Amino acid sequence: MKKRAGIILSVAATAGAVACTPPAELPRAFLSLGGIIAMVLAICVAAGVLEYRCWLHRIAVLVRPLMRFSRLPEPCALAFVASFASGNVAALMLADSRKEGAIDRREMILGALCNSVPSAFMFTCYLALPVIGILGRAGVLYFAVSFVIMAAALSVFLVLSRRLARGRVPAGGVAAAAPPLAWSEVRRKVRRRAWSFLVRLLLLTVPFYLWTACAIRHGWLNFTAPKNFEAFLSPAALTVIGSRVGGLLASSGTAAELLKQQQITVIQLVIALLVGNILNGFTRLVRRGLPVSMGIYPRCDGAVIAVAGVGTRMVLTAAAVVILWRLQ
């Protein structure tokens, strides 16, 4: 009965969002949705192969000290390794381990929070070299602060896990790998997992994504700077924050020109980029983080994980902004 009611509610929400979307914009919205669903399903296949063929066990020993400290069980350690390659792969592994009873709900959430940091770290590393090449000393300072924020977030999640996890991980760390499954069994398990996640994506991600697009189109999520904001940041900093919406590389060009013209200091520039990170973090959470996470994790756990993970980094970023502002 609950399942049928959920399907009816999802279909009604999707129909309402479609009705509120101009017909000319529907193809682009569904194309974006198709890309998200295809990405998750492809990652689902990759995660299945990595896990069921036991390839992750070969490098899981690298995170043994962290997992021993956090007291999280072996599936969380394997997902943590996978999160350096893809956060969605790690999410799918944790959700499937929860479904199979290998971990409980608390361990799944704690493991997912720990996994939210490595994927963000790898993406930031990817941008570091070109941005530092453009901004020089300001870029080095910005990424140094960013990496400190990520380390602080991971420390918070690891300590939280140590205090709350049930500590079922063996004393030696990650357990030895079981024999890898035959390819026929891997294909069967991967198909079953992919179908399960496809149903959740269609029922949860599609209506949420469409309604979020409607909210952005109608300006419900627009940010307006508070009054007297220029008392804290210069007009040039506001320009950097505005350009940050277009991406870090796009804002770096603007920032470099403002630095060259001496319209902004290095500290003010770093503050502006960090404030832009907070605003972008909220936008990414609503547009992509929540829909994808809710489509992967069961019940409302996806929303809890996405909000807690992004929210923690945003709070730590805000603290860094305050510290830098007082130091300037």
CSV table of C-alpha atoms in Angstrom, one decimal:
chain,number,residue,atom,x,y,z
A,1,MET,CA,0.0,0.0,0.0
A,2,LYS,CA,2.8,2.4,0.9
A,3,LYS,CA,4.7,1.5,-2.3
A,4,ARG,CA,1.6,2.2,-4.4
A,5,ALA,CA,1.0,5.5,-2.6
A,6,GLY,CA,4.6,6.5,-3.2
A,7,ILE,CA,4.4,5.7,-6.9
A,8,ILE,CA,1.1,7.7,-7.2
A,9,LEU,CA,2.7,10.7,-5.4
A,10,SER,CA,5.8,10.6,-7.6
A,11,VAL,CA,3.8,10.5,-10.8
A,12,ALA,CA,1.6,13.4,-9.6
A,13,ALA,CA,4.7,15.4,-8.6
A,14,THR,CA,6.3,14.7,-12.0
A,15,ALA,CA,3.2,15.7,-13.9
A,16,GLY,CA,2.9,18.9,-11.9
A,17,ALA,CA,6.5,19.9,-12.6
A,18,VAL,CA,6.0,19.1,-16.3
A,19,ALA,CA,2.9,21.3,-16.4
A,20,CYS,CA,4.8,24.2,-14.8
A,21,THR,CA,7.7,23.9,-17.3
A,22,PRO,CA,7.4,25.7,-20.7
A,23,PRO,CA,7.2,23.2,-23.5
A,24,ALA,CA,10.3,24.6,-25.2
A,25,GLU,CA,12.4,23.8,-22.1
A,26,LEU,CA,11.2,20.3,-21.5
A,27,PRO,CA,13.6,18.6,-24.0
A,28,ARG,CA,16.6,20.2,-22.3
A,29,ALA,CA,15.3,19.2,-18.9
A,30,PHE,CA,14.7,15.6,-19.9
A,31,LEU,CA,18.1,15.5,-21.7
A,32,SER,CA,19.8,16.5,-18.4
A,33,LEU,CA,17.8,13.9,-16.5
A,34,GLY,CA,18.7,11.3,-19.0
A,35,GLY,CA,22.4,12.1,-18.6
A,36,ILE,CA,22.1,11.8,-14.8
A,37,ILE,CA,20.3,8.5,-15.0
A,38,ALA,CA,22.8,7.1,-17.5
A,39,MET,CA,25.7,8.3,-15.4
A,40,VAL,CA,24.3,6.6,-12.3
A,41,LEU,CA,23.6,3.3,-14.1
A,42,ALA,CA,27.1,3.3,-15.7
A,43,ILE,CA,28.6,3.9,-12.3
A,44,CYS,CA,26.4,1.2,-10.9
A,45,VAL,CA,27.9,-1.3,-13.3
A,46,ALA,CA,31.5,-0.1,-12.5
A,47,ALA,CA,30.8,-0.3,-8.8
A,48,GLY,CA,29.5,-3.9,-9.1
A,49,VAL,CA,32.6,-5.0,-11.1
A,50,LEU,CA,35.0,-3.4,-8.6
A,51,GLU,CA,33.2,-4.8,-5.6
A,52,TYR,CA,32.2,-8.3,-6.7
A,53,ARG,CA,35.5,-9.1,-8.4
A,54,CYS,CA,37.3,-7.9,-5.2
A,55,TRP,CA,39.6,-5.5,-7.0
A,56,LEU,CA,39.1,-2.8,-4.3
A,57,HIS,CA,40.5,-5.1,-1.6
A,58,ARG,CA,43.9,-4.8,-3.1
A,59,ILE,CA,44.2,-1.2,-2.2
A,60,ALA,CA,41.9,-1.0,0.8
A,61,VAL,CA,44.8,-1.6,3.1
A,62,LEU,CA,45.9,2.0,2.4
A,63,VAL,CA,42.9,3.3,4.4
A,64,ARG,CA,43.3,0.8,7.2
A,65,PRO,CA,44.5,3.4,9.9
A,66,LEU,CA,41.6,5.7,9.1
A,67,MET,CA,39.0,2.9,9.2
A,68,ARG,CA,40.5,1.5,12.4
A,69,PHE,CA,40.2,4.9,14.0
A,70,SER,CA,36.6,5.4,12.8
A,71,ARG,CA,35.5,1.9,13.8
A,72,LEU,CA,33.5,1.5,10.6
A,73,PRO,CA,33.2,-2.0,9.1
A,74,GLU,CA,34.8,-3.4,6.0
A,75,PRO,CA,32.2,-2.3,3.4
A,76,CYS,CA,32.7,1.3,4.5
A,77,ALA,CA,36.5,1.0,4.0
A,78,LEU,CA,36.0,-0.4,0.5
A,79,ALA,CA,33.6,2.4,-0.3
A,80,PHE,CA,36.0,5.0,1.0
A,81,VAL,CA,38.7,3.7,-1.4
A,82,ALA,CA,36.2,3.9,-4.3
A,83,SER,CA,35.2,7.5,-3.3
A,84,PHE,CA,38.6,8.7,-4.5
A,85,ALA,CA,37.6,7.7,-8.0
A,86,SER,CA,33.9,8.5,-7.8
A,87,GLY,CA,31.6,9.6,-5.0
A,88,ASN,CA,28.7,8.0,-6.7
A,89,VAL,CA,30.4,4.6,-7.0
A,90,ALA,CA,31.0,4.7,-3.2
A,91,ALA,CA,27.4,5.7,-2.6
A,92,LEU,CA,26.1,2.8,-4.6
A,93,MET,CA,28.3,0.4,-2.8
A,94,LEU,CA,27.2,1.6,0.6
A,95,ALA,CA,23.5,1.6,-0.4
A,96,ASP,CA,23.8,-2.0,-1.7
A,97,SER,CA,25.7,-3.1,1.5
A,98,ARG,CA,22.9,-1.6,3.6
A,99,LYS,CA,20.3,-3.4,1.4
A,100,GLU,CA,22.1,-6.7,1.9
A,101,GLY,CA,22.4,-6.2,5.7
A,102,ALA,CA,26.2,-6.0,5.7
A,103,ILE,CA,26.0,-2.6,7.5
A,104,ASP,CA,23.3,-0.9,9.4
A,105,ARG,CA,21.7,2.5,8.7
A,106,ARG,CA,24.0,4.4,11.1
A,107,GLU,CA,27.1,2.9,9.5
A,108,MET,CA,25.8,3.7,6.0
A,109,ILE,CA,25.2,7.3,6.9
A,110,LEU,CA,28.6,7.7,8.7
A,111,GLY,CA,30.4,6.0,5.9
A,112,ALA,CA,28.7,8.2,3.3
A,113,LEU,CA,29.7,11.4,5.2
A,114,CYS,CA,33.3,10.2,5.3
A,115,ASN,CA,33.2,9.4,1.5
A,116,SER,CA,31.9,12.9,0.7
A,117,VAL,CA,35.4,14.4,1.3
A,118,PRO,CA,37.7,12.3,-1.0
A,119,SER,CA,35.6,13.0,-4.2
A,120,ALA,CA,35.5,16.7,-3.4
A,121,PHE,CA,39.3,16.6,-2.8
A,122,MET,CA,40.0,14.9,-6.2
A,123,PHE,CA,37.8,17.4,-8.1
A,124,THR,CA,39.6,20.3,-6.3
A,125,CYS,CA,43.0,18.8,-7.2
A,126,TYR,CA,41.9,18.7,-10.9
A,127,LEU,CA,41.3,22.4,-10.8
A,128,ALA,CA,44.3,23.4,-8.7
A,129,LEU,CA,47.0,23.7,-11.4
A,130,PRO,CA,45.2,25.8,-14.0
A,131,VAL,CA,43.8,28.1,-11.3
A,132,ILE,CA,47.1,28.5,-9.5
A,133,GLY,CA,48.7,29.3,-12.9
A,134,ILE,CA,46.2,32.1,-13.4
A,135,LEU,CA,46.1,33.6,-9.9
A,136,GLY,CA,49.6,32.8,-8.6
A,137,ARG,CA,50.0,33.4,-4.9
A,138,ALA,CA,46.3,34.0,-4.4
A,139,GLY,CA,45.5,30.7,-6.0
A,140,VAL,CA,48.0,28.9,-3.7
A,141,LEU,CA,46.4,30.5,-0.6
A,142,TYR,CA,42.9,29.7,-1.8
A,143,PHE,CA,43.6,26.0,-2.4
A,144,ALA,CA,45.6,25.7,0.9
A,145,VAL,CA,42.5,27.0,2.8
A,146,SER,CA,40.3,24.7,0.7
A,147,PHE,CA,42.3,21.6,1.6
A,148,VAL,CA,42.4,22.6,5.3
A,149,ILE,CA,38.6,22.8,5.2
A,150,MET,CA,38.3,19.4,3.6
A,151,ALA,CA,40.7,17.9,6.2
A,152,ALA,CA,38.7,19.5,9.0
A,153,ALA,CA,35.5,18.1,7.5
A,154,LEU,CA,37.0,14.6,7.2
A,155,SER,CA,38.3,14.8,10.8
A,156,VAL,CA,34.8,15.8,12.0
A,157,PHE,CA,33.2,12.8,10.2
A,158,LEU,CA,35.9,10.3,11.4
A,159,VAL,CA,35.6,11.4,15.0
A,160,LEU,CA,31.8,11.3,14.8
A,161,SER,CA,32.0,7.8,13.3
A,162,ARG,CA,34.3,6.7,16.1
A,163,ARG,CA,31.9,7.9,18.8
A,164,LEU,CA,28.7,6.5,17.1
A,165,ALA,CA,29.7,3.4,15.1
A,166,ARG,CA,29.3,0.0,16.6
A,167,GLY,CA,32.9,-1.0,16.0
A,168,ARG,CA,32.4,-4.2,14.1
A,169,VAL,CA,35.6,-3.8,12.0
A,170,PRO,CA,38.3,-6.4,12.9
A,171,ALA,CA,41.2,-5.3,15.0
A,172,GLY,CA,43.6,-5.8,12.1
A,173,GLY,CA,41.7,-3.4,9.9
A,174,VAL,CA,40.1,-4.4,6.6
A,175,ALA,CA,39.3,-8.1,6.4
A,176,ALA,CA,40.8,-10.4,3.8
A,177,ALA,CA,39.0,-10.5,0.5
A,178,ALA,CA,36.6,-13.2,-0.2
A,179,PRO,CA,37.1,-15.2,-3.5
A,180,PRO,CA,35.9,-13.1,-6.5
A,181,LEU,CA,32.6,-14.0,-8.0
A,182,ALA,CA,32.3,-15.6,-11.4
A,183,TRP,CA,31.5,-13.1,-14.2
A,184,SER,CA,28.1,-14.7,-14.7
A,185,GLU,CA,27.2,-14.1,-11.1
A,186,VAL,CA,28.7,-10.5,-11.3
A,187,ARG,CA,26.4,-9.8,-14.2
A,188,ARG,CA,23.4,-11.1,-12.4
A,189,LYS,CA,24.1,-9.1,-9.3
A,190,VAL,CA,24.8,-5.9,-11.3
A,191,ARG,CA,21.6,-6.2,-13.3
A,192,ARG,CA,19.6,-6.6,-10.1
A,193,ARG,CA,21.3,-3.6,-8.5
A,194,ALA,CA,20.9,-1.4,-11.6
A,195,TRP,CA,17.2,-2.1,-11.8
A,196,SER,CA,16.7,-1.3,-8.1
A,197,PHE,CA,18.5,2.0,-8.4
A,198,LEU,CA,16.7,2.8,-11.7
A,199,VAL,CA,13.3,2.6,-10.1
A,200,ARG,CA,14.4,4.9,-7.2
A,201,LEU,CA,15.9,7.4,-9.7
A,202,LEU,CA,12.6,7.5,-11.7
A,203,LEU,CA,10.4,7.8,-8.6
A,204,LEU,CA,12.5,10.3,-6.6
A,205,THR,CA,15.2,12.0,-8.8
A,206,VAL,CA,12.9,12.9,-11.7
A,207,PRO,CA,10.2,14.9,-9.9
A,208,PHE,CA,12.7,16.5,-7.5
A,209,TYR,CA,15.0,17.6,-10.4
A,210,LEU,CA,12.1,19.1,-12.4
A,211,TRP,CA,10.7,21.0,-9.5
A,212,THR,CA,14.2,22.4,-8.7
A,213,ALA,CA,14.5,23.5,-12.3
A,214,CYS,CA,11.2,25.3,-11.9
A,215,ALA,CA,12.4,27.0,-8.7
A,216,ILE,CA,15.6,28.2,-10.4
A,217,ARG,CA,13.7,29.4,-13.5
A,218,HIS,CA,11.3,31.5,-11.4
A,219,GLY,CA,14.1,33.0,-9.3
A,220,TRP,CA,13.1,31.4,-6.0
A,221,LEU,CA,16.8,30.5,-5.3
A,222,ASN,CA,18.3,33.8,-6.4
A,223,PHE,CA,20.8,35.4,-4.1
A,224,THR,CA,20.7,39.1,-3.3
A,225,ALA,CA,23.6,40.6,-1.3
A,226,PRO,CA,22.5,42.1,2.1
A,227,LYS,CA,22.5,45.8,2.7
A,228,ASN,CA,25.9,47.3,3.7
A,229,PHE,CA,27.6,44.2,2.3
A,230,GLU,CA,30.3,46.4,0.9
A,231,ALA,CA,31.4,47.2,4.4
A,232,PHE,CA,32.8,43.7,4.6
A,233,LEU,CA,33.9,43.1,1.0
A,234,SER,CA,34.9,45.5,-1.8
A,235,PRO,CA,32.8,46.0,-5.0
A,236,ALA,CA,35.5,44.1,-6.8
A,237,ALA,CA,35.0,41.1,-4.4
A,238,LEU,CA,31.3,41.1,-5.3
A,239,THR,CA,32.3,40.9,-8.9
A,240,VAL,CA,34.4,37.8,-8.2
A,241,ILE,CA,31.5,36.3,-6.3
A,242,GLY,CA,29.2,36.9,-9.2
A,243,SER,CA,31.5,35.4,-11.7
A,244,ARG,CA,32.1,32.4,-9.4
A,245,VAL,CA,28.6,31.2,-10.3
A,246,GLY,CA,30.0,30.4,-13.8
A,247,GLY,CA,32.7,28.2,-12.3
A,248,LEU,CA,36.1,28.5,-10.7
A,249,LEU,CA,38.0,28.8,-13.9
A,250,ALA,CA,35.7,31.4,-15.2
A,251,SER,CA,36.0,33.5,-12.1
A,252,SER,CA,39.8,33.1,-12.0
A,253,GLY,CA,40.1,35.2,-15.2
A,254,THR,CA,38.0,38.0,-13.7
A,255,ALA,CA,39.9,37.8,-10.5
A,256,ALA,CA,43.3,37.9,-12.2
A,257,GLU,CA,42.4,41.1,-14.0
A,258,LEU,CA,41.1,42.7,-10.8
A,259,LEU,CA,44.4,41.7,-9.1
A,260,LYS,CA,46.4,43.2,-12.0
A,261,GLN,CA,44.5,46.5,-11.7
A,262,GLN,CA,45.0,46.4,-7.9
A,263,GLN,CA,41.3,46.7,-7.3
A,264,ILE,CA,41.3,43.8,-4.9
A,265,THR,CA,43.8,42.4,-2.4
A,266,VAL,CA,44.9,38.7,-2.2
A,267,ILE,CA,43.0,38.1,1.1
A,268,GLN,CA,39.8,39.8,-0.3
A,269,LEU,CA,40.1,37.6,-3.4
A,270,VAL,CA,40.4,34.4,-1.4
A,271,ILE,CA,37.4,35.5,0.8
A,272,ALA,CA,35.3,36.2,-2.3
A,273,LEU,CA,36.2,32.8,-3.8
A,274,LEU,CA,35.2,31.0,-0.5
A,275,VAL,CA,32.0,32.9,-0.3
A,276,GLY,CA,31.3,31.9,-3.9
A,277,ASN,CA,32.0,28.3,-2.8
A,278,ILE,CA,29.2,28.6,-0.2
A,279,LEU,CA,26.7,29.9,-2.6
A,280,ASN,CA,27.7,27.3,-5.3
A,281,GLY,CA,27.6,24.6,-2.7
A,282,PHE,CA,24.0,25.4,-1.9
A,283,THR,CA,23.1,25.5,-5.6
A,284,ARG,CA,24.8,22.2,-6.4
A,285,LEU,CA,23.2,20.6,-3.4
A,286,VAL,CA,19.7,21.6,-4.6
A,287,ARG,CA,20.2,21.0,-8.3
A,288,ARG,CA,22.3,17.8,-8.3
A,289,GLY,CA,23.3,16.6,-4.9
A,290,LEU,CA,19.9,16.0,-3.4
A,291,PRO,CA,18.3,14.4,-6.5
A,292,VAL,CA,21.2,12.0,-7.1
A,293,SER,CA,21.6,11.1,-3.4
A,294,MET,CA,17.9,10.6,-2.8
A,295,GLY,CA,17.9,8.3,-5.9
A,296,ILE,CA,20.7,6.1,-4.5
A,297,TYR,CA,20.1,5.9,-0.7
A,298,PRO,CA,16.9,4.5,0.8
A,299,ARG,CA,14.0,6.5,2.3
A,300,CYS,CA,15.1,9.9,3.5
A,301,ASP,CA,18.7,8.9,4.1
A,302,GLY,CA,19.9,10.4,0.9
A,303,ALA,CA,18.6,13.8,1.9
A,304,VAL,CA,20.2,13.5,5.3
A,305,ILE,CA,23.6,12.5,3.9
A,306,ALA,CA,23.6,15.2,1.2
A,307,VAL,CA,22.6,18.0,3.5
A,308,ALA,CA,24.9,17.0,6.4
A,309,GLY,CA,27.9,16.5,4.1
A,310,VAL,CA,27.6,19.8,2.2
A,311,GLY,CA,26.3,21.6,5.2
A,312,THR,CA,29.4,20.7,7.3
A,313,ARG,CA,31.8,21.9,4.6
A,314,MET,CA,29.7,25.1,4.2
A,315,VAL,CA,29.9,25.8,7.9
A,316,LEU,CA,33.7,25.2,8.0
A,317,THR,CA,34.1,27.4,4.9
A,318,ALA,CA,32.1,30.2,6.6
A,319,ALA,CA,34.4,29.9,9.6
A,320,ALA,CA,37.4,30.2,7.4
A,321,VAL,CA,35.9,33.3,5.8
A,322,VAL,CA,35.4,34.9,9.2
A,323,ILE,CA,39.0,34.1,10.2
A,324,LEU,CA,40.5,35.5,7.0
A,325,TRP,CA,38.3,38.6,7.2
A,326,ARG,CA,39.6,39.3,10.7
A,327,LEU,CA,43.2,38.8,9.6
A,328,GLN,CA,43.0,41.2,6.6
